[in-house]
Short mmCIF file of C-alpha atoms in Angstrom, two decimals:
data_model
loop_
_atom_site.label_atom_id
_atom_site.label_comp_id
_atom_site.label_asym_id
_atom_site.label_seq_id
_atom_site.Cartn_x
_atom_site.Cartn_y
_atom_site.Cartn_z
CA MET Q 1 -18.95 4.04 14.03
CA SER Q 2 -16.55 2.04 11.85
CA GLU Q 3 -15.14 -1.34 12.61
CA ASN Q 4 -11.67 -1.70 14.09
CA VAL Q 5 -8.97 -2.96 11.74
CA ILE Q 6 -5.94 -5.15 12.43
CA LEU Q 7 -3.17 -5.11 9.86
CA LYS Q 8 -0.57 -7.87 9.68
CA PHE Q 9 2.61 -6.37 8.24
CA ALA Q 10 3.57 -9.61 6.47
CA GLU Q 11 0.20 -9.56 4.67
CA THR Q 12 0.31 -5.87 3.73
CA LEU Q 13 1.04 -4.75 0.17
CA THR Q 14 4.47 -3.17 -0.30
CA LEU Q 15 4.81 -0.71 -3.18
CA GLU Q 16 8.16 -0.70 -4.98
CA ARG Q 17 9.36 2.79 -5.90
CA GLY Q 18 12.39 1.67 -7.90
CA GLY Q 19 16.02 1.25 -6.90
CA GLY Q 20 14.99 -0.91 -3.95
CA VAL Q 21 13.04 1.88 -2.23
CA ALA Q 22 9.72 0.56 -0.93
CA ASN Q 23 6.61 1.97 0.78
CA THR Q 24 4.27 -0.14 2.86
CA PRO Q 25 1.10 1.91 3.46
CA LEU Q 26 -0.61 0.95 6.72
CA VAL Q 27 -3.51 3.23 7.70
CA VAL Q 28 -4.46 4.85 4.40
CA ALA Q 29 -7.75 6.07 2.91
CA PRO Q 30 -8.52 2.89 0.91
CA ILE Q 31 -8.20 0.78 4.08
CA ARG Q 32 -9.68 3.29 6.51
CA PRO Q 33 -11.32 6.27 4.71
CA ASP Q 34 -12.58 7.76 7.99
CA ALA Q 35 -9.14 7.82 9.67
CA ALA Q 36 -7.86 11.20 10.85
CA PHE Q 37 -4.28 10.30 9.85
CA THR Q 38 -2.19 8.28 7.37
CA THR Q 39 0.63 5.90 8.32
CA GLY Q 40 3.14 3.61 6.70
CA ILE Q 41 6.71 2.36 6.58
CA SER Q 42 9.34 3.14 3.96
CA SER Q 43 12.67 1.41 3.46
CA PHE Q 44 15.66 2.84 1.64
CA PRO Q 45 18.62 0.64 0.63
CA VAL Q 46 22.23 1.76 0.91
CA ASN Q 47 22.93 4.93 -1.15
CA HIS Q 48 19.24 5.85 -1.46
CA SER Q 49 17.54 8.72 0.30
CA ALA Q 50 14.25 10.59 0.42
CA SER Q 51 14.41 13.65 -1.85
CA LEU Q 52 13.80 17.20 -0.63
CA HIS Q 53 10.02 17.71 -0.52
CA LYS Q 54 7.09 19.06 1.50
CA HIS Q 55 3.56 17.94 2.38
CA ASN Q 56 0.15 19.57 2.80
CA CYS Q 57 -0.07 18.38 6.42
CA ASP Q 58 2.09 17.80 9.47
CA GLU Q 59 4.22 14.64 9.56
CA GLN Q 60 5.99 12.71 12.29
CA VAL Q 61 8.75 10.29 11.25
CA THR Q 62 10.49 7.72 13.47
CA LEU Q 63 13.71 6.09 12.31
CA LEU Q 64 13.20 2.34 12.89
CA SER Q 65 16.63 1.24 11.66
CA GLY Q 66 19.78 2.70 10.23
CA ARG Q 67 21.16 6.17 10.67
CA THR Q 68 20.07 9.20 8.70
CA GLU Q 69 20.79 12.82 8.20
CA ALA Q 70 17.54 14.77 8.37
CA GLU Q 71 17.48 18.14 6.60
CA ILE Q 72 14.50 20.18 7.78
CA ASP Q 73 13.97 23.73 6.59
CA GLY Q 74 17.69 24.03 5.73
CA GLU Q 75 19.00 22.65 9.06
CA THR Q 76 20.70 19.25 9.22
CA THR Q 77 20.60 16.83 12.17
CA GLU Q 78 21.79 13.23 12.49
CA LEU Q 79 19.14 10.74 13.62
CA ARG Q 80 19.74 7.26 15.02
CA THR Q 81 17.35 4.35 15.59
CA TYR Q 82 14.10 5.44 17.29
CA ASP Q 83 14.90 9.16 17.00
CA MET Q 84 12.01 11.07 15.48
CA ASN Q 85 11.17 14.36 13.89
CA TYR Q 86 8.00 16.39 13.54
CA VAL Q 87 7.67 18.55 10.42
CA THR Q 88 4.84 21.03 9.96
CA ASP Q 89 2.97 21.32 6.67
CA GLY Q 90 4.71 23.28 3.92
CA VAL Q 91 8.25 22.85 5.33
CA GLU Q 92 10.81 21.26 2.98
CA TYR Q 93 12.77 18.31 4.31
CA CYS Q 94 14.56 15.11 3.32
CA PHE Q 95 16.41 12.13 4.78
CA ARG Q 96 19.82 10.88 3.65
CA ASN Q 97 20.91 7.33 4.42
CA MET Q 98 24.30 7.64 6.17
CA VAL Q 99 25.40 4.02 6.68
CA ASP Q 100 25.95 0.78 4.76
CA GLU Q 101 22.63 -0.71 5.81
CA PRO Q 102 19.00 -0.04 4.92
CA MET Q 103 17.21 2.93 6.45
CA VAL Q 104 13.63 2.19 7.57
CA ILE Q 105 11.18 4.87 8.70
CA LEU Q 106 7.66 4.91 10.12
CA TRP Q 107 5.66 7.91 8.87
CA ILE Q 108 2.49 9.38 10.32
CA TYR Q 109 0.68 12.24 8.58
CA GLY Q 110 -1.94 14.37 10.31
CA SER Q 111 -4.45 13.91 7.47
CA ASN Q 112 -6.04 11.16 5.39
CA LYS Q 113 -5.57 13.24 2.22
CA VAL Q 114 -1.80 13.67 1.89
CA THR Q 115 -0.01 15.35 -0.99
CA CYS Q 116 3.69 15.69 -1.71
CA THR Q 117 5.43 18.50 -3.60
CA PHE Q 118 9.04 17.84 -4.59
CA THR Q 119 11.47 20.76 -4.47
CA GLY Q 120 11.68 22.46 -7.86
CA SER Q 121 8.08 21.59 -8.74
CA ASP Q 122 4.74 23.24 -8.01
CA GLU Q 123 2.81 20.01 -8.66
CA GLU Q 124 1.05 18.51 -5.64
CA ILE Q 125 1.16 14.75 -6.06
CA PRO Q 126 -1.23 12.52 -4.07
CA HIS Q 127 0.80 10.48 -1.57
CA VAL Q 128 1.54 6.87 -2.63
CA SER Q 129 -0.10 7.48 -6.01
CA GLU Q 130 1.48 6.21 -9.23
CA ALA Q 131 3.13 9.62 -9.78
CA ASP Q 132 4.58 9.50 -6.25
CA MET Q 133 6.06 6.05 -6.74
CA LEU Q 134 8.93 7.28 -8.90
CA VAL Q 135 12.22 7.56 -7.06
CA ARG Q 136 13.44 11.14 -7.30
#
């Protein structure tokens, strides 16, 4: 059995994606390779959004601050603080920042080996890898 881990957000590495978009991985394979899931927080400044994409596993996202328009499998819904969505693997979705304040989300994937495929591409990119860090 592995040891328990406590992460202090202020001491956790934040990865800049460009344009002010940032990912803070929390429970990820390098920290906890035996975890059954992957978690982290992403922040999007005003006028930045998450591009249309899909993953190889289920994902749950909770909006921690801001207001967003979530497009999931072609349907659009407005989300406010603490609203959440659950997206199954292979379904395309995105988030669009709708207000003049940052949008911050908590993401939880149902796997410790997460890939992302951006719409218009067939390339599966490992989540939070160098290739995934480019704002699209």
